[in-house]
Short mmCIF file of N, CA and C in Angstrom, two decimals:
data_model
loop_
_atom_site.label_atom_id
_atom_site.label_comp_id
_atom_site.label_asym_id
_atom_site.label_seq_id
_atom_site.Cartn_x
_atom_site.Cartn_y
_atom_site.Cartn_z
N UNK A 1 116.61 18.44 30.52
CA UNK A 1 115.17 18.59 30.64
C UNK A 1 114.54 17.21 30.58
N UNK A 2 113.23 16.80 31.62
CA UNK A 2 113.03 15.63 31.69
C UNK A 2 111.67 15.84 31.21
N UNK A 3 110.98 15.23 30.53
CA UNK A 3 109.41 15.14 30.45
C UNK A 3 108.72 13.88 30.13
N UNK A 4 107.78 14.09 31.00
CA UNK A 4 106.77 12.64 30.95
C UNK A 4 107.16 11.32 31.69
N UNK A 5 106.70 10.13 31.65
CA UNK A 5 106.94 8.87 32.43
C UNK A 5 107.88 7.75 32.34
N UNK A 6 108.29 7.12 32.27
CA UNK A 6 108.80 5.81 31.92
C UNK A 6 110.21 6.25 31.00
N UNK A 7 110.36 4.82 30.55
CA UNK A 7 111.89 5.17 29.92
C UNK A 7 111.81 5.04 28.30
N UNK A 8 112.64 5.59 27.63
CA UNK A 8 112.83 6.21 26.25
C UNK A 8 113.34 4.50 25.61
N UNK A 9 112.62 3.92 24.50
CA UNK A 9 113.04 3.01 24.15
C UNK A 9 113.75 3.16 22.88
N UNK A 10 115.01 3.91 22.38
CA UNK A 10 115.41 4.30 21.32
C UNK A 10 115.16 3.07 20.19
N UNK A 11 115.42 1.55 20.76
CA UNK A 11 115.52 0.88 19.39
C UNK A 11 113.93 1.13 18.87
N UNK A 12 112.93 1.27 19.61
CA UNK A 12 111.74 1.27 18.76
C UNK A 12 111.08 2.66 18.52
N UNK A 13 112.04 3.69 18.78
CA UNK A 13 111.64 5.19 18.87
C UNK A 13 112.49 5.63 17.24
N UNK A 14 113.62 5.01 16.96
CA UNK A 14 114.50 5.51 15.55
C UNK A 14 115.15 4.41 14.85
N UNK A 15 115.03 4.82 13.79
CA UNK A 15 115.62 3.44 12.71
C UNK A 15 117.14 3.44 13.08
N UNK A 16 117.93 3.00 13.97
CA UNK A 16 119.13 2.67 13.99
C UNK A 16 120.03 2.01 13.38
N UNK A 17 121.35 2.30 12.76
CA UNK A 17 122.44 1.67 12.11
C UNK A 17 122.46 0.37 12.77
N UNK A 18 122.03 -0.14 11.23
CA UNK A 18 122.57 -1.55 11.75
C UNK A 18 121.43 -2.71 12.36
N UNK A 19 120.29 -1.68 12.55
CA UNK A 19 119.04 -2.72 12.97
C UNK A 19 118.39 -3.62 11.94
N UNK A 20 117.71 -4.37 12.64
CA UNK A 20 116.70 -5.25 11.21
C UNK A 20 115.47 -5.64 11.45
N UNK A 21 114.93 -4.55 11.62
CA UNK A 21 113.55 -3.72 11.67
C UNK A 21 113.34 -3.10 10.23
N UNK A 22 113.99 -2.45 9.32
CA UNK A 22 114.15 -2.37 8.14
C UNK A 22 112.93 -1.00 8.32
N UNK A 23 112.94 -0.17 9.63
CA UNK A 23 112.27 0.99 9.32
C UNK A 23 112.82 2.17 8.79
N UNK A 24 111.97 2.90 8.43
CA UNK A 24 112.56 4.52 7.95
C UNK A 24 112.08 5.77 8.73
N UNK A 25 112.49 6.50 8.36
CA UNK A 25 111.88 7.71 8.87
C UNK A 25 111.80 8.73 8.05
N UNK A 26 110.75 9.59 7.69
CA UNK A 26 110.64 10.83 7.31
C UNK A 26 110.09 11.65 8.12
N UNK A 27 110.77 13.27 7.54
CA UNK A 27 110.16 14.71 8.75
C UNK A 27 110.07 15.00 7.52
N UNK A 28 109.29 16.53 8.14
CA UNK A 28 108.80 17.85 7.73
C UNK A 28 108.88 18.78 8.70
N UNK A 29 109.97 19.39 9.01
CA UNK A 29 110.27 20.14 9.83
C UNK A 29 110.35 21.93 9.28
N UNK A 30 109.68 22.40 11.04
CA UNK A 30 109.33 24.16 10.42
C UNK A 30 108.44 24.19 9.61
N UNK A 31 107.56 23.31 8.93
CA UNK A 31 106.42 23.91 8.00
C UNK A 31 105.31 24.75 8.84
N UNK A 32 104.54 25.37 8.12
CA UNK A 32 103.54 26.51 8.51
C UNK A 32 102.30 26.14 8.10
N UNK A 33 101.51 26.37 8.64
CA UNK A 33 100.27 26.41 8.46
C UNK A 33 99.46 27.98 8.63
N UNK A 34 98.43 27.73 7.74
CA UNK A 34 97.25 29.37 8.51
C UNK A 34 95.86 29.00 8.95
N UNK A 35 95.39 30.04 9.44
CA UNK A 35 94.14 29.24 9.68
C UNK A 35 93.17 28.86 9.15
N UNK A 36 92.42 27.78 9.48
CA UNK A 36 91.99 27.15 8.41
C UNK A 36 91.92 26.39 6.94
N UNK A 37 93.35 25.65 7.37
CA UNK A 37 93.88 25.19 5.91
C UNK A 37 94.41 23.99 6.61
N UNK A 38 94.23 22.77 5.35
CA UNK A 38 94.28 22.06 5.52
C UNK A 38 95.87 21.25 4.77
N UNK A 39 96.70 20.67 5.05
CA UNK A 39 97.90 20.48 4.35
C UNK A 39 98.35 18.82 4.72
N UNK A 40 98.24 18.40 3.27
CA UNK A 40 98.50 17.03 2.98
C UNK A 40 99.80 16.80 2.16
N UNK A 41 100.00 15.33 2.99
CA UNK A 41 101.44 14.48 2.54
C UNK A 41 101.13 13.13 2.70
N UNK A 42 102.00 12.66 1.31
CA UNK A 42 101.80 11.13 1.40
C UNK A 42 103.24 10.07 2.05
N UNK A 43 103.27 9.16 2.36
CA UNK A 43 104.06 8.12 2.66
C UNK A 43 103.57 6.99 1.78
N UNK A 44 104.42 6.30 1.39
CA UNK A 44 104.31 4.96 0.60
C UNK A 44 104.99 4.02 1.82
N UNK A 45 104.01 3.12 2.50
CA UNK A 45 104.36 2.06 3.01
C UNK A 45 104.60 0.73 2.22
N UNK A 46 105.44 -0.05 2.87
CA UNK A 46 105.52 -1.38 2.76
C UNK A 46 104.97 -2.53 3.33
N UNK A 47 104.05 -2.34 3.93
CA UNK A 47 103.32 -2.87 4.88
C UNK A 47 104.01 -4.11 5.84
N UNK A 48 105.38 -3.73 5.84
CA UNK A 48 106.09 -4.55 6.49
C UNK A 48 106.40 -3.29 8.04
N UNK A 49 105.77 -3.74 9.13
CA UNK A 49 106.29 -2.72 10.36
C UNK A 49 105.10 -1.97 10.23
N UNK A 50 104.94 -1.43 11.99
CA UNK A 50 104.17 -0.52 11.87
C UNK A 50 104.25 1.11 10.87
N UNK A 51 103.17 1.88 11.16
CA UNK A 51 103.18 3.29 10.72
C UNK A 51 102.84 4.39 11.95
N UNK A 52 104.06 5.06 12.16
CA UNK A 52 103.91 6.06 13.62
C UNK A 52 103.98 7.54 12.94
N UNK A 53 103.04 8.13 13.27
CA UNK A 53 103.02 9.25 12.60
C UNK A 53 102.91 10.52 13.81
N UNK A 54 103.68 11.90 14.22
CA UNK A 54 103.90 12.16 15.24
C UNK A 54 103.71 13.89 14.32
N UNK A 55 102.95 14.48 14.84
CA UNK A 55 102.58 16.19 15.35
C UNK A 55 102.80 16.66 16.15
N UNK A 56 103.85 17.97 16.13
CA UNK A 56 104.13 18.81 17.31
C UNK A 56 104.04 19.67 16.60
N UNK A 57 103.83 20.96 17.44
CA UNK A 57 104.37 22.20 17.68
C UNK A 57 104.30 22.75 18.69
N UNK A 58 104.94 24.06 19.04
CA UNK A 58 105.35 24.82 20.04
C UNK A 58 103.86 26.05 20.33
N UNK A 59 103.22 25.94 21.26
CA UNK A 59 102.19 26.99 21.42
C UNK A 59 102.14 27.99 22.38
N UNK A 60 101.79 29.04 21.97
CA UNK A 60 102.07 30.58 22.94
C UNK A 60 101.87 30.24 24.40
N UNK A 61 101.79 30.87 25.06
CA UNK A 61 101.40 30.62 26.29
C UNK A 61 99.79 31.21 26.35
N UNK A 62 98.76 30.35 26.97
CA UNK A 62 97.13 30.78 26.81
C UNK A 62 97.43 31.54 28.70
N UNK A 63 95.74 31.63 28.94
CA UNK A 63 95.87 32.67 30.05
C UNK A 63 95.52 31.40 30.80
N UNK A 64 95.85 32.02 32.00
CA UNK A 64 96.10 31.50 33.28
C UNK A 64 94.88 30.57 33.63
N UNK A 65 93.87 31.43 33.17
CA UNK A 65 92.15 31.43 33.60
C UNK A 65 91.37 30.37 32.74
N UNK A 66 92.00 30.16 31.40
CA UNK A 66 91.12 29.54 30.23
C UNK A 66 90.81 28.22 31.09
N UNK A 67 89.82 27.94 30.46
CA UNK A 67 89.25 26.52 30.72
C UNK A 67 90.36 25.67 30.18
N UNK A 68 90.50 26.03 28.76
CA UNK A 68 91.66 25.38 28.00
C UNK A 68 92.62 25.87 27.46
N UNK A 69 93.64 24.91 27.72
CA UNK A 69 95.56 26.09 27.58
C UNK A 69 95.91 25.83 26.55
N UNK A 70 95.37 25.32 25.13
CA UNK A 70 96.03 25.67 24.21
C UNK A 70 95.34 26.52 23.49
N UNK A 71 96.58 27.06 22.84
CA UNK A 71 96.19 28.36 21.98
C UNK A 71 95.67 28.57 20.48
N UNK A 72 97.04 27.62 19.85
CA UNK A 72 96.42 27.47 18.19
C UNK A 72 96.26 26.10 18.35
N UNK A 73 95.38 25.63 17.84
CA UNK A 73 94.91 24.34 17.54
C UNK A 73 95.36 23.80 16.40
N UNK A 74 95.62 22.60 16.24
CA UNK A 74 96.24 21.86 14.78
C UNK A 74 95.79 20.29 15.04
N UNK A 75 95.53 19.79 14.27
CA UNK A 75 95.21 18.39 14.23
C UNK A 75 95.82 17.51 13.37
N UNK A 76 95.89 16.43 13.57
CA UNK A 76 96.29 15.18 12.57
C UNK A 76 95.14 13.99 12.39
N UNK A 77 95.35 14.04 11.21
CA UNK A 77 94.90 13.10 10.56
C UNK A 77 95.37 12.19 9.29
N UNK A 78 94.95 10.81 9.16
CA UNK A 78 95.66 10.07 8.46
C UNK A 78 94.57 8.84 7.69
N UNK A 79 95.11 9.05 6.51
CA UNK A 79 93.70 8.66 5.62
C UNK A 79 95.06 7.12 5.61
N UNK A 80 94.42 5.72 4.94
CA UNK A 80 94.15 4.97 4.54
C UNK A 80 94.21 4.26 3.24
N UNK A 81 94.86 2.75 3.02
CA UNK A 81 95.03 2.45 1.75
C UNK A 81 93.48 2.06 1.52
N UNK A 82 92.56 2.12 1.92
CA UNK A 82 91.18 1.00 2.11
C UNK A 82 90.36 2.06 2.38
N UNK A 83 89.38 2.61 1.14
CA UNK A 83 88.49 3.78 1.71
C UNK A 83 87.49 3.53 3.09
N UNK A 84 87.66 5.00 3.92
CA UNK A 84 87.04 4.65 5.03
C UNK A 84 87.87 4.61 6.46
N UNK A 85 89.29 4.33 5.81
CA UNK A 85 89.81 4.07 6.70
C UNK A 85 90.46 5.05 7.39
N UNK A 86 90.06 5.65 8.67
CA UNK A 86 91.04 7.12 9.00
C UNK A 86 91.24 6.94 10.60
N UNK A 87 92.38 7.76 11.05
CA UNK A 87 92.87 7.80 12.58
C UNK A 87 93.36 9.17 12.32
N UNK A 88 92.69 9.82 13.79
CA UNK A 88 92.94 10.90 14.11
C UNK A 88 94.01 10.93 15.24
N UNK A 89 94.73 12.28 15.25
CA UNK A 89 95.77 12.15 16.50
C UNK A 89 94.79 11.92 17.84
N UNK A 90 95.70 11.26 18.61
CA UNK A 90 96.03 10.85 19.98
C UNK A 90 94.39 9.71 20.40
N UNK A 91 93.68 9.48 19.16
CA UNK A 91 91.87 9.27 19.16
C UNK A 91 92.31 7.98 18.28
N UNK A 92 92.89 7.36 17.53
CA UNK A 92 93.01 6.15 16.85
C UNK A 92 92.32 5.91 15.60
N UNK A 93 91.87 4.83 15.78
CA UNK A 93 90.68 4.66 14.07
C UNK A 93 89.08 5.06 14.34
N UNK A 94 88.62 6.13 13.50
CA UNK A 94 87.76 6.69 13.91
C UNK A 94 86.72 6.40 12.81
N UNK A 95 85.40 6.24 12.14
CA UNK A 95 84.73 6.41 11.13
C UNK A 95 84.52 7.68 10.98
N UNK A 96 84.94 7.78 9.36
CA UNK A 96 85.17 8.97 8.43
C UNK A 96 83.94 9.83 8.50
N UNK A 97 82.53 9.62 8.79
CA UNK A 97 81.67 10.37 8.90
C UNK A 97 81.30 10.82 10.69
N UNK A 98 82.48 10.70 11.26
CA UNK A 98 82.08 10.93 12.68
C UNK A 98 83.97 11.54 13.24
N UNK A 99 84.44 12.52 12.18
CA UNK A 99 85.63 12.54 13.30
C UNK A 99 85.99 13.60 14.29
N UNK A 100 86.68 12.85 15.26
CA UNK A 100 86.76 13.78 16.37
C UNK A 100 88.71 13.81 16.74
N UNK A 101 88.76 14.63 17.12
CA UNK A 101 89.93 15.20 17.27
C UNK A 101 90.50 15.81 18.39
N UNK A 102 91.80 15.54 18.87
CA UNK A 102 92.41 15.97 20.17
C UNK A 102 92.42 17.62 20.51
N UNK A 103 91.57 18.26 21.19
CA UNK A 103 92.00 19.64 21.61
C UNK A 103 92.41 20.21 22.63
N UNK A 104 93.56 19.33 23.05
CA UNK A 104 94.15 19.16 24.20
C UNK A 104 95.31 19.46 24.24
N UNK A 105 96.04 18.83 23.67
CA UNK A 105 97.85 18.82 23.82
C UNK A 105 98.24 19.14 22.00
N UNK A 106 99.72 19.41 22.39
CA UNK A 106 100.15 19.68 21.19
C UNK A 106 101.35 18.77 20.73
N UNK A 107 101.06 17.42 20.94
CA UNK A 107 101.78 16.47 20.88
C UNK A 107 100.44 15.47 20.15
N UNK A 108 100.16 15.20 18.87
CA UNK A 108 99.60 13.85 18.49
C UNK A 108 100.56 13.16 17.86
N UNK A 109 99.95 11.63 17.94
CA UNK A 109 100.61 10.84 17.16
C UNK A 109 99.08 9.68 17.29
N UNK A 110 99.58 9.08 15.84
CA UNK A 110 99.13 7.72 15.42
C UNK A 110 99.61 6.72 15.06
N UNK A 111 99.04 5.58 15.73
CA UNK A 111 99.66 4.40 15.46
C UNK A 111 99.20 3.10 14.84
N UNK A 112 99.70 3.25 13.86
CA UNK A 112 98.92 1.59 13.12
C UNK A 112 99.89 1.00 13.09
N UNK A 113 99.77 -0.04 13.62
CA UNK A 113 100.28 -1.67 14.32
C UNK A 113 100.35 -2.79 12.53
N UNK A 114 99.66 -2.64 12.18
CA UNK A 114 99.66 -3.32 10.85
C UNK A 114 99.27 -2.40 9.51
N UNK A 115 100.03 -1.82 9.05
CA UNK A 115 99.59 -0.97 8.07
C UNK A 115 99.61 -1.95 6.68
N UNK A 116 98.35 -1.51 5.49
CA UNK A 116 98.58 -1.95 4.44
C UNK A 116 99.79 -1.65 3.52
N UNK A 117 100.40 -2.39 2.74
CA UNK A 117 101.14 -1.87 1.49
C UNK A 117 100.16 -0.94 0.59
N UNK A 118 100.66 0.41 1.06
CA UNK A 118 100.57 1.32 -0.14
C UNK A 118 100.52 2.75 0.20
N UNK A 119 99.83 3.84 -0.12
CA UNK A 119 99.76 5.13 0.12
C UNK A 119 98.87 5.67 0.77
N UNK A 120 99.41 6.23 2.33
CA UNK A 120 98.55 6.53 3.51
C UNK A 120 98.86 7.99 3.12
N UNK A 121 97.95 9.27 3.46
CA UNK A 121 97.80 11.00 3.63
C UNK A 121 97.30 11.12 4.73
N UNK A 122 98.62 11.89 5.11
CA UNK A 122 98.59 12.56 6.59
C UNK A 122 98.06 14.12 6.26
N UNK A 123 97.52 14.66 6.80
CA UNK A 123 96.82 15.81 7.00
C UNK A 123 97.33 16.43 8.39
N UNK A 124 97.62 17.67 8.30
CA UNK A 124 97.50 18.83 9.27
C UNK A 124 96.89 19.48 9.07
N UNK A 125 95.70 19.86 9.75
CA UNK A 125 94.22 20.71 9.74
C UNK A 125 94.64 21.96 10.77
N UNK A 126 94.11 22.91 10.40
CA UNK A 126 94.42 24.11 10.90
C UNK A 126 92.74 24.44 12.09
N UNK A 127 92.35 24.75 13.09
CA UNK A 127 91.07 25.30 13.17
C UNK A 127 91.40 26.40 14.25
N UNK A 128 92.16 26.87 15.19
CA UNK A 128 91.86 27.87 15.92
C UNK A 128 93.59 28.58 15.92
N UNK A 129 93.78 29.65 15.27
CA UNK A 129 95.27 30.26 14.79
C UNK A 129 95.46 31.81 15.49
N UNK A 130 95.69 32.01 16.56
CA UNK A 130 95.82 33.19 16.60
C UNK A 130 97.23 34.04 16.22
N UNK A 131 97.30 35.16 15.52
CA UNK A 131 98.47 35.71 15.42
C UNK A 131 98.95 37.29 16.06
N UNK A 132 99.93 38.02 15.75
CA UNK A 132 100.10 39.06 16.65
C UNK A 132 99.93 40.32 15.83
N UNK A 133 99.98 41.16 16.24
CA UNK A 133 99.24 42.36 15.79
C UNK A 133 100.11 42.98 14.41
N UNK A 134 99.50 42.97 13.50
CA UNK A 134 100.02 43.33 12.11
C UNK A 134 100.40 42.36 11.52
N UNK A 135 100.60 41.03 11.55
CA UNK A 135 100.79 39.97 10.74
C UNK A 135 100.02 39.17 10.47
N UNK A 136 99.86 38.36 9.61
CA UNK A 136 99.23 37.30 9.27
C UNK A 136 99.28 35.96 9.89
N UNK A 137 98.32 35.39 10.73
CA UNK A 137 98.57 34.52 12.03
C UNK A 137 99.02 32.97 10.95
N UNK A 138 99.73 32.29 11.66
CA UNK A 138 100.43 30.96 11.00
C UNK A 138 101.02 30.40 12.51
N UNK A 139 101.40 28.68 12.06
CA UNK A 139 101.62 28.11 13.24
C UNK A 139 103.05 27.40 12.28
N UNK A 140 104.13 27.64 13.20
CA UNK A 140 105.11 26.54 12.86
C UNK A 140 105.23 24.92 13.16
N UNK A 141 105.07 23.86 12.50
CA UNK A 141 105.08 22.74 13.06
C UNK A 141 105.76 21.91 12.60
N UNK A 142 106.08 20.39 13.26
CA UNK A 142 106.55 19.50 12.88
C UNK A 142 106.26 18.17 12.87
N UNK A 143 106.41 17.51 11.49
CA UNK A 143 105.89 15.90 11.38
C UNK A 143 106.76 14.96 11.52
N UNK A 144 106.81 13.70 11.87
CA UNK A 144 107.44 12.53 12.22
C UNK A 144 106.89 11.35 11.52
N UNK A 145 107.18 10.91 10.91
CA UNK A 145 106.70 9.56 10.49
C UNK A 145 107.59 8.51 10.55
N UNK A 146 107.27 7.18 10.79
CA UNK A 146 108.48 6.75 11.04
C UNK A 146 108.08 5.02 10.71
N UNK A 147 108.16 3.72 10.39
CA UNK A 147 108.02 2.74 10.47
C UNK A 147 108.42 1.88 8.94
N UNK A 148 107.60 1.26 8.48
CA UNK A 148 107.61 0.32 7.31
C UNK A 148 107.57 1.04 5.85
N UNK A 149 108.30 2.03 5.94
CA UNK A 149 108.69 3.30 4.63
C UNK A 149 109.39 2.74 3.16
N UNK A 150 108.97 3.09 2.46
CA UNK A 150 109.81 2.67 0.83
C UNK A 150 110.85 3.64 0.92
N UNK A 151 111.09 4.67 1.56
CA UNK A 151 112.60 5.64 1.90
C UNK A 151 112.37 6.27 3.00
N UNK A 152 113.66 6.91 3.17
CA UNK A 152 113.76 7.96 4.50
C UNK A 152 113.85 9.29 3.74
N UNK A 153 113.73 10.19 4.77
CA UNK A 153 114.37 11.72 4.07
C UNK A 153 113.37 12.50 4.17
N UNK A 154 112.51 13.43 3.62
CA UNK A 154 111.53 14.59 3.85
C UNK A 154 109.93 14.14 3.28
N UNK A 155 109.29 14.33 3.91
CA UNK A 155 107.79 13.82 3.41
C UNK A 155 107.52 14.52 2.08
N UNK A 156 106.81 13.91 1.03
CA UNK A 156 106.44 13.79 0.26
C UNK A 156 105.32 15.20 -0.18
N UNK A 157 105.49 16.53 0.10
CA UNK A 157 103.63 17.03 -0.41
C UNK A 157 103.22 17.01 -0.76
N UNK A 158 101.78 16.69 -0.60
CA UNK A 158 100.73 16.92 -1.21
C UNK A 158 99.49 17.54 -2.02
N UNK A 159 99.85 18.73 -1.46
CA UNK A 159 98.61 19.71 -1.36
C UNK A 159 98.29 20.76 -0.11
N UNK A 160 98.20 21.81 -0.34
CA UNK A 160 97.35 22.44 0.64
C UNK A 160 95.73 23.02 0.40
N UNK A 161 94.95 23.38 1.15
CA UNK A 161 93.40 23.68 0.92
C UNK A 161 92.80 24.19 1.44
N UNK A 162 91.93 25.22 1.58
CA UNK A 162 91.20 25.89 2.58
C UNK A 162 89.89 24.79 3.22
N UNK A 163 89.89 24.81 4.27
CA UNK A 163 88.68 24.09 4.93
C UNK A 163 87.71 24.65 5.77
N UNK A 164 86.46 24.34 6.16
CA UNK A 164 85.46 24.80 6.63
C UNK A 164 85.19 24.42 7.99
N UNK A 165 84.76 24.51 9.43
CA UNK A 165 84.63 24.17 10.24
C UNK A 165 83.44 22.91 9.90
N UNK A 166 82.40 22.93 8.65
CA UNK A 166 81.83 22.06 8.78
C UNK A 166 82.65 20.16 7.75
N UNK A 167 83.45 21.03 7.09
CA UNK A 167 84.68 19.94 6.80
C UNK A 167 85.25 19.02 7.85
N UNK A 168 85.92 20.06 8.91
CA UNK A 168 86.74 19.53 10.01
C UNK A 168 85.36 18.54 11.13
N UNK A 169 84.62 19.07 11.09
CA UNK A 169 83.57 18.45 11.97
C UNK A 169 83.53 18.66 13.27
N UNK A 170 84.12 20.27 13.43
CA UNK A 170 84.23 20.14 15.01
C UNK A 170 82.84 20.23 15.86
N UNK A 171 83.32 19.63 17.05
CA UNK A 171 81.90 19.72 18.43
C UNK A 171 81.85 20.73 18.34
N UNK A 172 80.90 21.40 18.61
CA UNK A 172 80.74 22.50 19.32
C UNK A 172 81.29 23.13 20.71
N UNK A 173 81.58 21.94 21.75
CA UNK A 173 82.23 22.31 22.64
C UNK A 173 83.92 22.22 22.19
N UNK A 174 84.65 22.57 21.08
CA UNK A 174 85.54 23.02 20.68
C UNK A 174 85.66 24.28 21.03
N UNK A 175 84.94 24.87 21.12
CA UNK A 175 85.17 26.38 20.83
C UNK A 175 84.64 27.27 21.88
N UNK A 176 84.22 26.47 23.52
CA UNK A 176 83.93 27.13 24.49
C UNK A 176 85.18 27.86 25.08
N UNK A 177 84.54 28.88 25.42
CA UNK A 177 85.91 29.86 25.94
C UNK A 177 85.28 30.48 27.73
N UNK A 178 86.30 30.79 28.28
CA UNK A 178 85.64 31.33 29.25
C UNK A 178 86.17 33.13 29.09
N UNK A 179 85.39 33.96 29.33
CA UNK A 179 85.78 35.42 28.96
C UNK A 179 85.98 35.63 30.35
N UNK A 180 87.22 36.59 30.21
CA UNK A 180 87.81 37.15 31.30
C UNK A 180 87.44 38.60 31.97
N UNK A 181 86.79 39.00 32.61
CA UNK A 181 86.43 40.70 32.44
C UNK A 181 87.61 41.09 33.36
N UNK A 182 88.07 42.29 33.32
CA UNK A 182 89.25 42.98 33.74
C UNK A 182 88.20 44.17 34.67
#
C-alpha cells in the first residue's frame, strides 16, 4: 500500500540503532476516547532535538454527499514549557486565547524544531463522536511522539476531563453539515 508524496526518510522518521541523534520515541497505542473529553500526557524533553508529536486514528466511512468526510473528530494539542505557549495539530503555534484546530484529516502532527528542556502536555480533545446503536460512542486512537526524550517506551498519563465546546473554542463553521433528504 502506497500513500502520499515523496520518499520516507527513516533516519529522521525513527530513532535507529546505532544513530547519534540521541532521539526517543514514545506511543500510546489503542487508547479511547468519548465524546467530549479531553485526555492529557506529558513528555519530559531534553531540549536537545526536535519534538514531533503525531495523531491518528482510523474513521468510519462519512456519506458520499457531506460537505465534510470525517466522521469523529479528535484534535491535538500541545501545551508548552513557557506559559502561552501552544501548537495545535497540522495549524503550528497558535495563541492560547485564539485556538483553532484541523477538521479535516485524521492524521495531525506537530512540530517544534527547538523545543525547551522540560515538560510539554499533549492533549487529545474529543468534539464530534459518533457511535453505533446500543453502545456508548468512543474513538480508538494513536499517539507518536518522537525526538529529544529523557526515555522511550509508553507516554506518560495525565489525566482525563470532560470539556465544553466553549473550552475547545470551536468556529462555528465546525459543525456545518449538509442534510441529506431521502
Amino acid at each position: 500500500m502506497f500513500q502520499g508524496y515523496g520518499r520516507l526518510d527513516l533516519s529522521r522518521s525513527l530513532p535507529l540503532h546505532g544513530d547519534n541523534m540521541g532521539w526517543k520515541l514514545q506511543v500510546k497505542d489503542l487508547a479511547k476516547i468519548k465524546p467530549h473529553m479531553e485526555t492529557k500526557y506529558e513528555v519530559f524533553t531534553t531540549g536537545l532535538g526536535p519534538l514531533i508529536v503525531v495523531l491518528t486514528w482510523y474513521d468510519p466511512p462519512g456519506h458520499p454527499a457531506a460537505m465534510h468526510s470525517i466522521v469523529n473528530d479528535l484534535d491535538l494539542k500541545v501545551e508548552g514549557v513557557e506559559e502561552g505557549d501552544v501548537w495545535t495539530g497540522n495549524r503550528g503555534h497558535v495563541p492560547r486565547d485564539d485556538l483553532i484546530f484541523d477538521k479535516m484529516n485524521t492524521v495531525e502532527k506537530v512540530y517544534i524544531a527547538k523545543p525547551k528542556n522540560g515538560t510539554y502536555i499533549i492533549s487529545v480533545l474529543s468534539s464530534l463522536i459518533f457511535g453505533k446503536t446500543f453502545e456508548e460512542p468512543y474513538q480508538n486512537f494513536s499517539l507518536a511522539v518522537l525526538g529529544g526524550l529523557t526515555k522511550s517506551g509508553r507516554l506518560v498519563f495525565a489525566g482525563t476531563k470532560a470539556i465544553s465546546a466553549a473550552q475547545k473554542r470551536a468556529a462555528p463553521s465546525d459543525y456545518d453539515y449538509i442534510r441529506i433528504e431521502d
